[in-house]
Structures are given as structure tokens and as C-alpha cells.
């Protein structure tokens, strides 16, 4: 039900919804791609143990979800 409403609202706003797997999105470094549990030392902090990149964990997760969605959209042109 939630996804149906989300798709309808997106369509009425001229947007599209692309489902992506959220697995490891807040544990994978957007700078170097390294995935590790240790990259997420706290609930809100992200610090890559491989390259040192640091940011808010929600920002990292959102960035990874956006990139995954853009890849899926570009791979399946309408």
C-alpha cells in the first residue's frame, strides 16, 4: 500500500520511483567503495577505515541509494 501511494505521488509530481537494495548502503564508502562494518563506528558517524573519508552516516547511505537508483535507471531506459 505504501509503495502504491509513493508511486502515485511521484507520478503526479513528474517524478519516478526506482527501488534499490539498501544492503550496506551506509557501510560502503562513497569515495573508494570499501565496505566494512567498522566504517560505521556509531549510528550517525561514517569513517572509512580504508581511505579515511568521513561524513554523516545518513548522508553516505542516501548518496549510495541515489547512485544505485541512477545506475538502474540508466541501465533500463524507458
GROMACS .gro file of N, CA and C in nm:
model
  234
    1UNK      N    1   0.082  -0.119   0.000
    1UNK     CA    2   0.000   0.000   0.000
    1UNK      C    3   0.087   0.126   0.000
    2UNK      N    4   0.188   0.129   0.087
    2UNK     CA    5   0.276   0.245   0.095
    2UNK      C    6   0.344   0.273  -0.039
    3UNK      N    7   0.397   0.168  -0.102
    3UNK     CA    8   0.466   0.187  -0.230
    3UNK      C    9   0.370   0.233  -0.339
    4UNK      N   10   0.248   0.185  -0.336
    4UNK     CA   11   0.148   0.228  -0.434
    4UNK      C   12   0.123   0.378  -0.421
    5UNK      N   13   0.107   0.424  -0.298
    5UNK     CA   14   0.086   0.567  -0.274
    5UNK      C   15   0.209   0.646  -0.315
    6UNK      N   16   0.325   0.596  -0.279
    6UNK     CA   17   0.451   0.664  -0.313
    6UNK      C   18   0.464   0.678  -0.465
    7UNK      N   19   0.436   0.571  -0.540
    7UNK     CA   20   0.445   0.576  -0.686
    7UNK      C   21   0.345   0.676  -0.744
    8UNK      N   22   0.223   0.677  -0.690
    8UNK     CA   23   0.120   0.769  -0.740
    8UNK      C   24   0.160   0.914  -0.715
    9UNK      N   25   0.210   0.943  -0.596
    9UNK     CA   26   0.251   1.080  -0.564
    9UNK      C   27   0.370   1.123  -0.650
   10UNK      N   28   0.464   1.033  -0.670
   10UNK     CA   29   0.580   1.065  -0.754
   10UNK      C   30   0.536   1.093  -0.897
   11UNK      N   31   0.447   1.009  -0.949
   11UNK     CA   32   0.399   1.026  -1.086
   11UNK      C   33   0.326   1.159  -1.102
   12UNK      N   34   0.242   1.194  -1.004
   12UNK     CA   35   0.168   1.320  -1.014
   12UNK      C   36   0.261   1.442  -1.005
   13UNK      N   37   0.379   1.423  -0.948
   13UNK     CA   38   0.477   1.532  -0.938
   13UNK      C   39   0.579   1.526  -1.052
   14UNK      N   40   0.559   1.432  -1.146
   14UNK     CA   41   0.652   1.421  -1.258
   14UNK      C   42   0.783   1.354  -1.220
   15UNK      N   43   0.780   1.272  -1.118
   15UNK     CA   44   0.900   1.201  -1.070
   15UNK      C   45   0.882   1.051  -1.089
   16UNK      N   46   0.991   0.979  -1.072
   16UNK     CA   47   0.983   0.834  -1.078
   16UNK      C   48   1.043   0.773  -0.952
   17UNK      N   49   0.995   0.656  -0.917
   17UNK     CA   50   1.047   0.583  -0.802
   17UNK      C   51   1.122   0.461  -0.856
   18UNK      N   52   1.244   0.445  -0.812
   18UNK     CA   53   1.326   0.331  -0.853
   18UNK      C   54   1.367   0.257  -0.727
   19UNK      N   55   1.325   0.133  -0.714
   19UNK     CA   56   1.358   0.053  -0.596
   19UNK      C   57   1.502   0.004  -0.605
   20UNK      N   58   1.576   0.019  -0.496
   20UNK     CA   59   1.713  -0.031  -0.489
   20UNK      C   60   1.730  -0.107  -0.358
   21UNK      N   61   1.823  -0.201  -0.358
   21UNK     CA   62   1.853  -0.277  -0.237
   21UNK      C   63   1.932  -0.188  -0.140
   22UNK      N   64   1.885  -0.172  -0.017
   22UNK     CA   65   1.955  -0.085   0.077
   22UNK      C   66   2.074  -0.150   0.147
   23UNK      N   67   2.098  -0.277   0.124
   23UNK     CA   68   2.203  -0.350   0.194
   23UNK      C   69   2.339  -0.281   0.182
   24UNK      N   70   2.401  -0.256   0.295
   24UNK     CA   71   2.535  -0.197   0.307
   24UNK      C   72   2.548  -0.054   0.255
   25UNK      N   73   2.438   0.014   0.229
   25UNK     CA   74   2.449   0.149   0.174
   25UNK      C   75   2.513   0.246   0.272
   26UNK      N   76   2.497   0.223   0.401
   26UNK     CA   77   2.560   0.313   0.498
   26UNK      C   78   2.690   0.255   0.555
   27UNK      N   79   2.737   0.146   0.497
   27UNK     CA   80   2.866   0.087   0.536
   27UNK      C   81   2.967   0.091   0.422
   28UNK      N   82   2.922   0.131   0.303
   28UNK     CA   83   3.009   0.135   0.185
   28UNK      C   84   3.054   0.278   0.161
   29UNK      N   85   3.181   0.298   0.146
   29UNK     CA   86   3.238   0.431   0.127
   29UNK      C   87   3.203   0.485  -0.012
   30UNK      N   88   3.144   0.606  -0.018
   30UNK     CA   89   3.113   0.664  -0.148
   30UNK      C   90   3.239   0.714  -0.221
   31UNK      N   91   3.349   0.727  -0.150
   31UNK     CA   92   3.473   0.776  -0.212
   31UNK      C   93   3.554   0.662  -0.274
   32UNK      N   94   3.570   0.550  -0.200
   32UNK     CA   95   3.658   0.444  -0.251
   32UNK      C   96   3.587   0.310  -0.272
   33UNK      N   97   3.463   0.296  -0.222
   33UNK     CA   98   3.388   0.172  -0.242
   33UNK      C   99   3.413   0.064  -0.139
   34UNK      N  100   3.499   0.090  -0.041
   34UNK     CA  101   3.530  -0.010   0.062
   34UNK      C  102   3.407  -0.032   0.151
   35UNK      N  103   3.370  -0.158   0.173
   35UNK     CA  104   3.257  -0.192   0.258
   35UNK      C  105   3.308  -0.264   0.382
   36UNK      N  106   3.272  -0.212   0.498
   36UNK     CA  107   3.311  -0.275   0.624
   36UNK      C  108   3.219  -0.228   0.736
   37UNK      N  109   3.190  -0.318   0.828
   37UNK     CA  110   3.111  -0.283   0.945
   37UNK      C  111   3.181  -0.172   1.024
   38UNK      N  112   3.313  -0.176   1.026
   38UNK     CA  113   3.392  -0.078   1.100
   38UNK      C  114   3.383   0.063   1.043
   39UNK      N  115   3.336   0.077   0.919
   39UNK     CA  116   3.318   0.210   0.859
   39UNK      C  117   3.211   0.290   0.932
   40UNK      N  118   3.130   0.222   1.010
   40UNK     CA  119   3.017   0.285   1.080
   40UNK      C  120   3.039   0.273   1.230
   41UNK      N  121   3.130   0.354   1.288
   41UNK     CA  122   3.163   0.339   1.430
   41UNK      C  123   3.047   0.374   1.524
   42UNK      N  124   2.957   0.462   1.483
   42UNK     CA  125   2.839   0.495   1.562
   42UNK      C  126   2.719   0.501   1.469
   43UNK      N  127   2.601   0.518   1.528
   43UNK     CA  128   2.478   0.524   1.450
   43UNK      C  129   2.481   0.639   1.348
   44UNK      N  130   2.540   0.751   1.387
   44UNK     CA  131   2.535   0.868   1.299
   44UNK      C  132   2.665   0.898   1.226
   45UNK      N  133   2.773   0.834   1.263
   45UNK     CA  134   2.903   0.865   1.204
   45UNK      C  135   2.949   0.761   1.103
   46UNK      N  136   3.010   0.808   0.995
   46UNK     CA  137   3.073   0.721   0.895
   46UNK      C  138   3.219   0.763   0.886
   47UNK      N  139   3.308   0.667   0.896
   47UNK     CA  140   3.451   0.694   0.880
   47UNK      C  141   3.514   0.572   0.812
   48UNK      N  142   3.554   0.587   0.685
   48UNK     CA  143   3.610   0.475   0.609
   48UNK      C  144   3.746   0.435   0.664
   49UNK      N  145   3.759   0.307   0.697
   49UNK     CA  146   3.886   0.257   0.750
   49UNK      C  147   3.991   0.241   0.640
   50UNK      N  148   3.948   0.242   0.514
   50UNK     CA  149   4.042   0.225   0.403
   50UNK      C  150   4.100   0.358   0.355
   51UNK      N  151   4.013   0.458   0.332
   51UNK     CA  152   4.063   0.583   0.274
   51UNK      C  153   4.051   0.704   0.366
   52UNK      N  154   3.981   0.690   0.478
   52UNK     CA  155   3.969   0.799   0.573
   52UNK      C  156   3.852   0.894   0.549
   53UNK      N  157   3.774   0.872   0.444
   53UNK     CA  158   3.658   0.958   0.416
   53UNK      C  159   3.564   0.955   0.537
   54UNK      N  160   3.510   1.072   0.574
   54UNK     CA  161   3.416   1.075   0.684
   54UNK      C  162   3.300   1.167   0.651
   55UNK      N  163   3.183   1.130   0.702
   55UNK     CA  164   3.060   1.206   0.679
   55UNK      C  165   2.953   1.155   0.773
   56UNK      N  166   2.838   1.216   0.770
   56UNK     CA  167   2.724   1.167   0.846
   56UNK      C  168   2.676   1.038   0.778
   57UNK      N  169   2.646   0.936   0.857
   57UNK     CA  170   2.610   0.806   0.801
   57UNK      C  171   2.484   0.813   0.714
   58UNK      N  172   2.388   0.897   0.751
   58UNK     CA  173   2.266   0.910   0.670
   58UNK      C  174   2.297   0.971   0.533
   59UNK      N  175   2.389   1.065   0.530
   59UNK     CA  176   2.430   1.126   0.403
   59UNK      C  177   2.497   1.023   0.314
   60UNK      N  178   2.583   0.941   0.373
   60UNK     CA  179   2.651   0.835   0.297
   60UNK      C  180   2.548   0.737   0.242
   61UNK      N  181   2.454   0.693   0.326
   61UNK     CA  182   2.351   0.599   0.281
   61UNK      C  183   2.266   0.657   0.170
   62UNK      N  184   2.224   0.782   0.185
   62UNK     CA  185   2.141   0.847   0.083
   62UNK      C  186   2.216   0.861  -0.049
   63UNK      N  187   2.344   0.895  -0.040
   63UNK     CA  188   2.426   0.908  -0.161
   63UNK      C  189   2.436   0.774  -0.234
   64UNK      N  190   2.459   0.667  -0.158
   64UNK     CA  191   2.471   0.534  -0.219
   64UNK      C  192   2.338   0.490  -0.280
   65UNK      N  193   2.225   0.517  -0.214
   65UNK     CA  194   2.094   0.482  -0.269
   65UNK      C  195   2.068   0.561  -0.397
   66UNK      N  196   2.099   0.689  -0.397
   66UNK     CA  197   2.081   0.772  -0.517
   66UNK      C  198   2.164   0.718  -0.633
   67UNK      N  199   2.291   0.689  -0.608
   67UNK     CA  200   2.378   0.637  -0.714
   67UNK      C  201   2.326   0.504  -0.768
   68UNK      N  202   2.281   0.416  -0.679
   68UNK     CA  203   2.228   0.286  -0.723
   68UNK      C  204   2.102   0.306  -0.808
   69UNK      N  205   2.016   0.400  -0.769
   69UNK     CA  206   1.897   0.428  -0.847
   69UNK      C  207   1.929   0.484  -0.985
   70UNK      N  208   2.027   0.572  -0.991
   70UNK     CA  209   2.066   0.629  -1.120
   70UNK      C  210   2.126   0.522  -1.211
   71UNK      N  211   2.203   0.431  -1.154
   71UNK     CA  212   2.259   0.321  -1.233
   71UNK      C  213   2.147   0.234  -1.289
   72UNK      N  214   2.050   0.201  -1.204
   72UNK     CA  215   1.936   0.118  -1.252
   72UNK      C  216   1.856   0.191  -1.358
   73UNK      N  217   1.834   0.320  -1.340
   73UNK     CA  218   1.757   0.397  -1.439
   73UNK      C  219   1.831   0.400  -1.573
   74UNK      N  220   1.961   0.424  -1.569
   74UNK     CA  221   2.039   0.432  -1.692
   74UNK      C  222   2.053   0.296  -1.760
   75UNK      N  223   2.048   0.189  -1.682
   75UNK     CA  224   2.060   0.055  -1.738
   75UNK      C  225   1.929   0.009  -1.803
   76UNK      N  226   1.817   0.069  -1.761
   76UNK     CA  227   1.685   0.031  -1.814
   76UNK      C  228   1.613   0.155  -1.867
   77UNK      N  229   1.660   0.212  -1.979
   77UNK     CA  230   1.594   0.333  -2.030
   77UNK      C  231   1.449   0.306  -2.068
   78UNK      N  232   1.365   0.404  -2.042
   78UNK     CA  233   1.221   0.389  -2.070
   78UNK      C  234   1.192   0.401  -2.216
   0.00000   0.00000   0.00000
